[in-house]
Amino acid sequence: MEIHVSSLFPEILAMIFNYLDVKGKGRVAQVCTAWRDASYHKSVWRGVEAKLHLRRANPSLFPSLQTRGIKKVQILSLRRSLSYVIQGMPNIESLNLSGCYNLTDNGLGHAFVQDIPSLRILNLSLCKQITDSSLGRIAQYLKNLELLDLGGCSNITNTGLLLVAWGLHNLKSLNLRSCRHVSDVGIGHLAGMTRSAAEGCLSLEHLTLQDCQKLTDLSLKHISKGLNKLKVLNLSFCGGISDAGMIHLSHMTQLWTLNLRSCDNISDTGIMHLSMGALRLYGLDVSFCDKVGDQSLAYIAQGLYQLKSLSLCSCHISDDGINRMVRQMHELKTLNIGQCVRITDKGLELIADHLTQLTGIDLYGCTKITKRGLERITQLPCLKVLNLGLWQMTEVKGLGDASEILPCYAS
């Protein structure tokens, strides 16, 4: 007896539809009533984020999303009140408003007027009109928030962080990229240094402070004392921190990843402090720290040998530094040494001989390497990504004609 697809149980259809992308799921719902009913099964849409342009009233929009069990929403353009979304999806778990430049404190205030216990993720990055007033609303009504992205919200101040520290005790991830008014005082609030006013966000695991120019080593002292659950810390482009601040960070035993990219005052001394502490880092980025040199590689080999990812782009390192590092770095999988113009084929040979677990390496701008060195690198057994700039080779099996892809390299 021949079995036709129309005779399949709805549960079986739902399992099949679960493998489709979002567009495909929408299309099968238009085939027939049976497929539509099966495609509306909540298991089909589990984890899907609806991407919406809110331009005109659509009474069926939010009931349709709720029927399918969708609880994550990204607003691509906001021409209606934000309260329209909150009222339509009372059980919303994730709200992405990134880039909604016309969102104001007033609009957010009208939306958040009562507790929303289901909301765990809120992305307000590049909502440049948002100020501390909105953070007051968020701290009051979104008590269960775990991720808050304020990247590029340049009107946020230390007062706003005090409100966050007062109300968002479950927060695990906070992005303050380019919040130019944030200083050591605000970081102190987050770290619970002002307990009389705010308990702090002591459960933080991910903290991004990229390009917060007012921060100094005092912020790092606050972080090391109060945020002992922190796993990922991004301090890139923070020009006010120095080697002395690394002493504080060296005691953070839970820290996995540290980004010090373009921190101009970090030198070999700072790397020494990190290597002598209790850190067990898996990822370290000191790219464009022009005071970091070969001595840092020796320190890394001594105290940070468990690293899996190391970025040293544009640092003043040479083959000698590579030689001092490679024999201890058995776990290293990603090495970025682009624009390290003192690296030659000798350095690549050392890497090929000792860093046998490497899966990716960046050599963009290493002008002293030749085809010989590249041929050695491509022999690494686990290598999948070799980046030479605009051209990138994946699933590396052989180099081919290096003279065609590297016309500016030595020969």
CSV table of C-alpha atoms in Angstrom, one decimal:
chain,number,residue,atom,x,y,z
A,1,MET,CA,0.0,0.0,0.0
A,2,GLU,CA,1.4,3.4,-1.0
A,3,ILE,CA,1.7,6.0,1.8
A,4,HIS,CA,1.2,9.6,0.8
A,5,VAL,CA,2.6,12.6,2.7
A,6,SER,CA,-0.9,13.8,3.4
A,7,SER,CA,-1.5,10.7,5.6
A,8,LEU,CA,1.3,11.5,8.0
A,9,PHE,CA,0.4,12.3,11.5
A,10,PRO,CA,0.7,16.1,12.5
A,11,GLU,CA,3.4,15.1,15.0
A,12,ILE,CA,5.5,13.5,12.3
A,13,LEU,CA,5.0,16.6,10.0
A,14,ALA,CA,6.1,18.8,12.8
A,15,MET,CA,9.3,16.8,13.3
A,16,ILE,CA,10.0,17.2,9.6
A,17,PHE,CA,9.2,20.9,9.5
A,18,ASN,CA,11.6,21.5,12.5
A,19,TYR,CA,14.5,21.0,10.1
A,20,LEU,CA,13.5,23.9,7.8
A,21,ASP,CA,14.8,27.4,8.1
A,22,VAL,CA,12.4,30.2,9.2
A,23,LYS,CA,11.4,31.1,5.6
A,24,GLY,CA,10.7,27.4,4.8
A,25,LYS,CA,8.5,27.0,7.9
A,26,GLY,CA,6.5,30.0,6.8
A,27,ARG,CA,6.0,28.6,3.3
A,28,VAL,CA,4.8,25.1,4.3
A,29,ALA,CA,2.2,26.7,6.5
A,30,GLN,CA,0.6,28.1,3.2
A,31,VAL,CA,0.4,24.7,1.5
A,32,CYS,CA,-2.8,23.4,3.1
A,33,THR,CA,-4.8,23.4,6.3
A,34,ALA,CA,-3.1,20.2,7.6
A,35,TRP,CA,0.4,21.5,7.0
A,36,ARG,CA,-0.5,24.9,8.5
A,37,ASP,CA,-1.8,23.2,11.7
A,38,ALA,CA,1.3,21.0,11.9
A,39,SER,CA,3.7,23.9,11.2
A,40,TYR,CA,2.1,25.9,14.1
A,41,HIS,CA,3.2,23.2,16.6
A,42,LYS,CA,5.4,24.9,19.2
A,43,SER,CA,8.2,22.4,18.7
A,44,VAL,CA,8.7,23.7,15.1
A,45,TRP,CA,9.4,27.2,16.3
A,46,ARG,CA,11.4,26.5,19.5
A,47,GLY,CA,14.2,29.0,19.8
A,48,VAL,CA,13.2,31.0,16.7
A,49,GLU,CA,13.6,34.8,16.9
A,50,ALA,CA,10.9,36.8,15.0
A,51,LYS,CA,12.3,39.7,13.1
A,52,LEU,CA,9.7,42.4,12.7
A,53,HIS,CA,9.2,45.8,11.1
A,54,LEU,CA,6.6,47.6,13.2
A,55,ARG,CA,5.1,50.0,10.8
A,56,ARG,CA,1.3,49.5,10.9
A,57,ALA,CA,-1.3,47.8,13.1
A,58,ASN,CA,-1.6,44.1,12.5
A,59,PRO,CA,-4.1,42.5,14.9
A,60,SER,CA,-3.2,39.0,14.0
A,61,LEU,CA,0.6,39.4,14.4
A,62,PHE,CA,1.1,38.7,18.1
A,63,PRO,CA,-1.6,36.1,18.5
A,64,SER,CA,0.1,34.2,15.6
A,65,LEU,CA,3.5,34.4,17.4
A,66,GLN,CA,2.1,33.3,20.6
A,67,THR,CA,0.3,30.3,19.0
A,68,ARG,CA,3.6,29.2,17.6
A,69,GLY,CA,5.3,29.6,21.0
A,70,ILE,CA,7.7,32.3,19.8
A,71,LYS,CA,9.1,34.3,22.7
A,72,LYS,CA,12.1,36.0,21.1
A,73,VAL,CA,11.6,39.2,19.0
A,74,GLN,CA,14.0,41.5,17.1
A,75,ILE,CA,12.5,44.9,16.1
A,76,LEU,CA,14.2,45.9,12.8
A,77,SER,CA,12.3,49.3,12.6
A,78,LEU,CA,10.1,50.9,15.2
A,79,ARG,CA,7.4,53.2,14.0
A,80,ARG,CA,4.8,52.1,16.5
A,81,SER,CA,4.8,52.3,20.3
A,82,LEU,CA,7.0,49.7,22.0
A,83,SER,CA,4.1,49.1,24.4
A,84,TYR,CA,2.4,47.5,21.4
A,85,VAL,CA,5.0,44.7,21.5
A,86,ILE,CA,5.0,44.3,25.3
A,87,GLN,CA,1.2,44.1,25.5
A,88,GLY,CA,1.0,41.7,22.6
A,89,MET,CA,3.6,39.3,24.0
A,90,PRO,CA,3.3,39.2,27.8
A,91,ASN,CA,5.5,36.2,28.1
A,92,ILE,CA,8.4,37.6,25.9
A,93,GLU,CA,11.8,36.2,26.9
A,94,SER,CA,14.1,38.1,24.5
A,95,LEU,CA,13.7,41.6,23.0
A,96,ASN,CA,16.3,43.0,20.6
A,97,LEU,CA,15.9,46.7,19.8
A,98,SER,CA,19.5,47.2,18.5
A,99,GLY,CA,19.7,50.2,16.2
A,100,CYS,CA,16.2,51.5,16.9
A,101,TYR,CA,17.6,55.1,16.9
A,102,ASN,CA,14.1,56.6,17.4
A,103,LEU,CA,13.5,54.8,20.7
A,104,THR,CA,13.4,57.3,23.5
A,105,ASP,CA,13.1,57.2,27.3
A,106,ASN,CA,9.5,58.2,26.9
A,107,GLY,CA,8.7,55.3,24.6
A,108,LEU,CA,10.4,52.8,26.8
A,109,GLY,CA,8.8,54.2,29.9
A,110,HIS,CA,5.3,53.7,28.4
A,111,ALA,CA,6.2,50.1,27.5
A,112,PHE,CA,7.7,49.1,30.9
A,113,VAL,CA,4.9,49.9,33.4
A,114,GLN,CA,4.7,46.6,35.3
A,115,ASP,CA,6.8,43.6,36.1
A,116,ILE,CA,7.8,41.4,33.1
A,117,PRO,CA,9.3,38.4,34.9
A,118,SER,CA,9.7,36.4,31.7
A,119,LEU,CA,12.1,38.8,30.0
A,120,ARG,CA,15.7,37.6,30.2
A,121,ILE,CA,17.5,39.3,27.3
A,122,LEU,CA,17.3,43.0,26.4
A,123,ASN,CA,19.4,44.5,23.6
A,124,LEU,CA,19.4,48.3,23.4
A,125,SER,CA,22.7,48.7,21.6
A,126,LEU,CA,22.9,51.8,19.4
A,127,CYS,CA,19.7,53.2,20.9
A,128,LYS,CA,21.5,56.5,21.3
A,129,GLN,CA,18.6,58.4,22.9
A,130,ILE,CA,18.3,56.1,25.9
A,131,THR,CA,19.5,57.6,29.1
A,132,ASP,CA,19.7,56.8,32.8
A,133,SER,CA,15.9,57.3,33.1
A,134,SER,CA,15.3,54.2,31.0
A,135,LEU,CA,17.7,52.2,33.2
A,136,GLY,CA,15.6,53.2,36.2
A,137,ARG,CA,12.5,51.6,34.5
A,138,ILE,CA,14.5,48.5,33.5
A,139,ALA,CA,15.9,48.0,37.0
A,140,GLN,CA,12.4,48.4,38.5
A,141,TYR,CA,10.4,46.1,36.2
A,142,LEU,CA,12.8,43.6,34.6
A,143,LYS,CA,14.2,42.0,37.8
A,144,ASN,CA,14.9,38.7,36.1
A,145,LEU,CA,17.0,40.2,33.3
A,146,GLU,CA,20.2,38.2,32.6
A,147,LEU,CA,21.6,39.9,29.6
A,148,LEU,CA,21.6,43.7,29.0
A,149,ASP,CA,23.4,45.2,26.0
A,150,LEU,CA,23.9,49.0,26.2
A,151,GLY,CA,26.7,49.2,23.6
A,152,GLY,CA,26.9,52.6,22.0
A,153,CYS,CA,24.3,54.2,24.4
A,154,SER,CA,26.6,57.1,25.0
A,155,ASN,CA,24.2,59.0,27.3
A,156,ILE,CA,24.5,56.4,30.1
A,157,THR,CA,26.3,57.6,33.2
A,158,ASN,CA,27.4,56.2,36.6
A,159,THR,CA,23.9,57.0,37.9
A,160,GLY,CA,22.4,54.6,35.4
A,161,LEU,CA,24.9,51.9,36.6
A,162,LEU,CA,23.8,52.6,40.2
A,163,LEU,CA,20.2,51.8,39.2
A,164,VAL,CA,21.3,48.6,37.4
A,165,ALA,CA,23.3,47.6,40.5
A,166,TRP,CA,20.3,48.3,42.6
A,167,GLY,CA,17.7,46.3,40.6
A,168,LEU,CA,19.3,43.7,38.4
A,169,HIS,CA,20.9,41.2,40.7
A,170,ASN,CA,20.4,38.3,38.2
A,171,LEU,CA,22.4,40.0,35.5
A,172,LYS,CA,25.0,37.7,33.9
A,173,SER,CA,26.1,39.7,30.9
A,174,LEU,CA,26.5,43.5,30.5
A,175,ASN,CA,27.8,45.4,27.5
A,176,LEU,CA,28.8,49.0,28.1
A,177,ARG,CA,30.9,49.5,24.9
A,178,SER,CA,31.6,53.2,24.2
A,179,CYS,CA,29.6,54.4,27.2
A,180,ARG,CA,31.9,57.4,27.4
A,181,HIS,CA,30.6,58.8,30.6
A,182,VAL,CA,31.1,55.6,32.7
A,183,SER,CA,34.0,55.9,35.1
A,184,ASP,CA,35.5,54.0,38.0
A,185,VAL,CA,32.6,55.1,40.2
A,186,GLY,CA,30.1,53.3,38.0
A,187,ILE,CA,32.1,50.1,37.9
A,188,GLY,CA,32.3,50.3,41.7
A,189,HIS,CA,28.5,50.3,41.8
A,190,LEU,CA,28.3,47.2,39.6
A,191,ALA,CA,30.9,45.4,41.8
A,192,GLY,CA,29.0,46.1,45.0
A,193,MET,CA,31.5,48.7,46.4
A,194,THR,CA,28.5,50.9,47.5
A,195,ARG,CA,26.4,48.4,49.3
A,196,SER,CA,24.5,51.0,51.3
A,197,ALA,CA,23.0,52.2,48.0
A,198,ALA,CA,23.1,49.1,45.8
A,199,GLU,CA,24.0,45.4,46.3
A,200,GLY,CA,25.7,45.2,42.9
A,201,CYS,CA,25.6,42.8,40.0
A,202,LEU,CA,27.6,40.1,41.6
A,203,SER,CA,26.5,37.3,39.3
A,204,LEU,CA,28.1,38.9,36.2
A,205,GLU,CA,30.0,36.5,34.0
A,206,HIS,CA,30.5,38.6,30.9
A,207,LEU,CA,31.4,42.3,31.0
A,208,THR,CA,32.3,44.4,28.0
A,209,LEU,CA,33.9,47.8,28.8
A,210,GLN,CA,35.4,48.4,25.3
A,211,ASP,CA,36.3,52.0,24.6
A,212,CYS,CA,35.2,53.3,28.1
A,213,GLN,CA,37.9,55.9,28.1
A,214,LYS,CA,37.4,57.2,31.7
A,215,LEU,CA,38.2,53.9,33.3
A,216,THR,CA,41.5,53.5,35.2
A,217,ASP,CA,43.2,50.7,37.2
A,218,LEU,CA,40.8,51.5,40.1
A,219,SER,CA,38.0,49.9,38.0
A,220,LEU,CA,40.0,46.7,37.8
A,221,LYS,CA,40.5,46.7,41.5
A,222,HIS,CA,36.7,47.0,42.0
A,223,ILE,CA,36.1,44.2,39.4
A,224,SER,CA,38.6,41.8,41.1
A,225,LYS,CA,37.1,42.4,44.6
A,226,GLY,CA,33.4,42.2,43.7
A,227,LEU,CA,32.9,40.4,40.5
A,228,ASN,CA,34.5,37.1,41.3
A,229,LYS,CA,32.2,35.1,39.0
A,230,LEU,CA,33.4,36.9,35.9
A,231,LYS,CA,34.5,34.7,33.0
A,232,VAL,CA,34.9,37.1,30.1
A,233,LEU,CA,36.2,40.7,30.4
A,234,ASN,CA,36.7,43.0,27.4
A,235,LEU,CA,38.8,46.0,28.1
A,236,SER,CA,39.9,46.7,24.5
A,237,PHE,CA,40.7,50.4,23.7
A,238,CYS,CA,40.6,51.4,27.4
A,239,GLY,CA,43.6,53.7,27.3
A,240,GLY,CA,43.4,54.5,31.0
A,241,ILE,CA,44.4,51.1,32.3
A,242,SER,CA,48.0,50.1,32.9
A,243,ASP,CA,50.3,47.4,33.9
A,244,ALA,CA,49.5,48.0,37.6
A,245,GLY,CA,45.9,47.1,37.0
A,246,MET,CA,46.9,43.6,35.8
A,247,ILE,CA,48.0,42.8,39.4
A,248,HIS,CA,44.3,43.0,40.4
A,249,LEU,CA,43.1,40.9,37.4
A,250,SER,CA,45.8,38.2,38.1
A,251,HIS,CA,43.8,37.1,41.2
A,252,MET,CA,40.6,36.3,39.3
A,253,THR,CA,40.5,32.6,39.3
A,254,GLN,CA,37.3,32.2,37.3
A,255,LEU,CA,38.3,34.5,34.4
A,256,TRP,CA,38.6,32.6,31.1
A,257,THR,CA,38.9,35.3,28.5
A,258,LEU,CA,40.7,38.7,28.7
A,259,ASN,CA,40.7,41.3,25.9
A,260,LEU,CA,43.3,44.0,26.2
A,261,ARG,CA,43.4,44.9,22.5
A,262,SER,CA,44.8,48.4,21.8
A,263,CYS,CA,45.3,49.2,25.5
A,264,ASP,CA,48.3,51.4,24.9
A,265,ASN,CA,49.7,51.3,28.4
A,266,ILE,CA,50.0,47.5,28.7
A,267,SER,CA,53.6,46.3,28.3
A,268,ASP,CA,55.7,43.2,29.1
A,269,THR,CA,55.4,44.1,32.8
A,270,GLY,CA,51.6,43.8,32.7
A,271,ILE,CA,51.8,40.4,31.0
A,272,MET,CA,54.3,39.4,33.7
A,273,HIS,CA,51.8,40.3,36.4
A,274,LEU,CA,49.1,38.2,34.7
A,275,SER,CA,51.4,35.2,34.4
A,276,MET,CA,52.4,35.3,38.0
A,277,GLY,CA,48.9,35.2,39.5
A,278,ALA,CA,46.2,32.6,39.8
A,279,LEU,CA,44.7,33.1,36.3
A,280,ARG,CA,43.7,30.1,34.2
A,281,LEU,CA,43.0,32.0,31.0
A,282,TYR,CA,41.9,30.2,27.8
A,283,GLY,CA,41.8,33.3,25.6
A,284,LEU,CA,44.1,36.4,25.7
A,285,ASP,CA,44.1,39.3,23.2
A,286,VAL,CA,46.9,41.9,23.4
A,287,SER,CA,46.9,42.9,19.7
A,288,PHE,CA,48.1,46.4,18.9
A,289,CYS,CA,49.7,46.8,22.4
A,290,ASP,CA,52.9,48.1,20.9
A,291,LYS,CA,54.8,47.8,24.2
A,292,VAL,CA,54.3,44.0,24.3
A,293,GLY,CA,57.3,42.2,22.9
A,294,ASP,CA,59.3,38.9,23.1
A,295,GLN,CA,59.6,39.0,26.9
A,296,SER,CA,55.8,38.7,27.1
A,297,LEU,CA,55.9,35.5,25.2
A,298,ALA,CA,58.4,34.1,27.7
A,299,TYR,CA,56.0,35.1,30.6
A,300,ILE,CA,53.0,33.6,28.8
A,301,ALA,CA,54.9,30.3,28.4
A,302,GLN,CA,55.7,30.2,32.1
A,303,GLY,CA,52.3,31.1,33.6
A,304,LEU,CA,49.6,31.2,30.9
A,305,TYR,CA,50.6,28.0,29.1
A,306,GLN,CA,47.0,26.7,29.1
A,307,LEU,CA,45.8,29.3,26.6
A,308,LYS,CA,43.8,28.0,23.7
A,309,SER,CA,43.6,31.3,21.8
A,310,LEU,CA,46.3,34.0,21.7
A,311,SER,CA,46.2,37.2,19.7
A,312,LEU,CA,49.4,39.3,19.2
A,313,CYS,CA,48.7,41.2,16.0
A,314,SER,CA,51.0,44.2,15.5
A,315,CYS,CA,53.0,43.4,18.7
A,316,HIS,CA,56.8,43.8,18.6
A,317,ILE,CA,57.5,40.1,18.6
A,318,SER,CA,60.1,38.2,16.7
A,319,ASP,CA,61.3,34.6,16.0
A,320,ASP,CA,63.1,34.7,19.3
A,321,GLY,CA,59.9,35.3,21.2
A,322,ILE,CA,58.2,32.5,19.3
A,323,ASN,CA,61.1,30.2,20.2
A,324,ARG,CA,60.7,31.1,23.9
A,325,MET,CA,57.0,30.3,23.8
A,326,VAL,CA,56.1,27.4,21.6
A,327,ARG,CA,57.5,24.5,23.6
A,328,GLN,CA,55.1,25.0,26.5
A,329,MET,CA,51.9,26.0,24.6
A,330,HIS,CA,50.5,22.5,23.9
A,331,GLU,CA,46.9,23.5,24.1
A,332,LEU,CA,47.0,26.4,21.7
A,333,LYS,CA,44.5,26.2,18.9
A,334,THR,CA,44.3,29.8,17.5
A,335,LEU,CA,47.3,32.1,17.0
A,336,ASN,CA,46.9,35.5,15.6
A,337,ILE,CA,50.2,37.2,14.7
A,338,GLY,CA,49.2,39.4,11.8
A,339,GLN,CA,51.3,42.5,11.1
A,340,CYS,CA,54.1,41.2,13.2
A,341,VAL,CA,56.7,42.2,10.7
A,342,ARG,CA,59.7,40.7,12.4
A,343,ILE,CA,58.4,37.1,12.1
A,344,THR,CA,60.2,35.1,9.4
A,345,ASP,CA,60.1,31.6,8.1
A,346,LYS,CA,62.2,30.5,11.1
A,347,GLY,CA,59.3,31.5,13.4
A,348,LEU,CA,56.8,29.6,11.2
A,349,GLU,CA,59.0,26.5,11.3
A,350,LEU,CA,59.0,26.7,15.1
A,351,ILE,CA,55.2,27.0,15.1
A,352,ALA,CA,54.9,24.0,12.8
A,353,ASP,CA,57.2,21.9,14.9
A,354,HIS,CA,55.6,22.5,18.3
A,355,LEU,CA,52.1,23.9,18.0
A,356,THR,CA,50.6,20.8,16.6
A,357,GLN,CA,47.1,21.5,17.9
A,358,LEU,CA,46.7,24.7,15.9
A,359,THR,CA,43.4,24.9,14.0
A,360,GLY,CA,43.8,28.6,12.9
A,361,ILE,CA,46.6,31.1,12.3
A,362,ASP,CA,46.6,34.7,11.1
A,363,LEU,CA,49.7,35.8,9.2
A,364,TYR,CA,48.3,38.9,7.5
A,365,GLY,CA,51.0,41.5,7.0
A,366,CYS,CA,53.9,39.3,8.0
A,367,THR,CA,56.0,40.6,5.1
A,368,LYS,CA,59.2,38.6,5.9
A,369,ILE,CA,57.6,35.1,5.4
A,370,THR,CA,58.0,33.2,2.1
A,371,LYS,CA,56.5,30.2,0.4
A,372,ARG,CA,58.9,28.0,2.3
A,373,GLY,CA,57.5,29.0,5.7
A,374,LEU,CA,53.9,28.8,4.5
A,375,GLU,CA,54.5,25.3,3.2
A,376,ARG,CA,55.6,24.3,6.7
A,377,ILE,CA,52.5,25.8,8.3
A,378,THR,CA,50.1,24.0,6.0
A,379,GLN,CA,51.6,20.7,7.2
A,380,LEU,CA,50.1,21.2,10.6
A,381,PRO,CA,47.7,18.3,11.1
A,382,CYS,CA,44.7,20.2,12.6
A,383,LEU,CA,45.0,23.4,10.6
A,384,LYS,CA,41.7,24.5,9.1
A,385,VAL,CA,42.1,28.3,8.7
A,386,LEU,CA,45.1,30.2,7.3
A,387,ASN,CA,44.5,34.0,7.1
A,388,LEU,CA,46.8,36.0,4.8
A,389,GLY,CA,44.6,39.1,4.6
A,390,LEU,CA,41.9,39.4,1.9
A,391,TRP,CA,42.6,35.9,0.9
A,392,GLN,CA,41.7,33.2,3.4
A,393,MET,CA,42.2,29.5,3.0
A,394,THR,CA,40.0,27.0,4.8
A,395,GLU,CA,40.2,23.3,5.2
A,396,VAL,CA,43.9,23.6,4.5
A,397,LYS,CA,45.3,20.7,2.4
A,398,GLY,CA,48.1,22.4,0.5
A,399,LEU,CA,49.5,25.8,-0.3
A,400,GLY,CA,49.4,25.7,-4.0
A,401,ASP,CA,51.1,28.6,-5.9
A,402,ALA,CA,52.0,31.1,-3.1
A,403,SER,CA,53.4,33.5,-5.7
A,404,GLU,CA,49.9,34.0,-7.0
A,405,ILE,CA,48.3,34.7,-3.6
A,406,LEU,CA,51.1,36.6,-2.0
A,407,PRO,CA,52.7,38.9,-4.6
A,408,CYS,CA,53.9,41.3,-1.9
A,409,TYR,CA,55.8,38.7,0.1
A,410,ALA,CA,59.5,37.9,0.0
A,411,SER,CA,60.6,35.2,-2.4
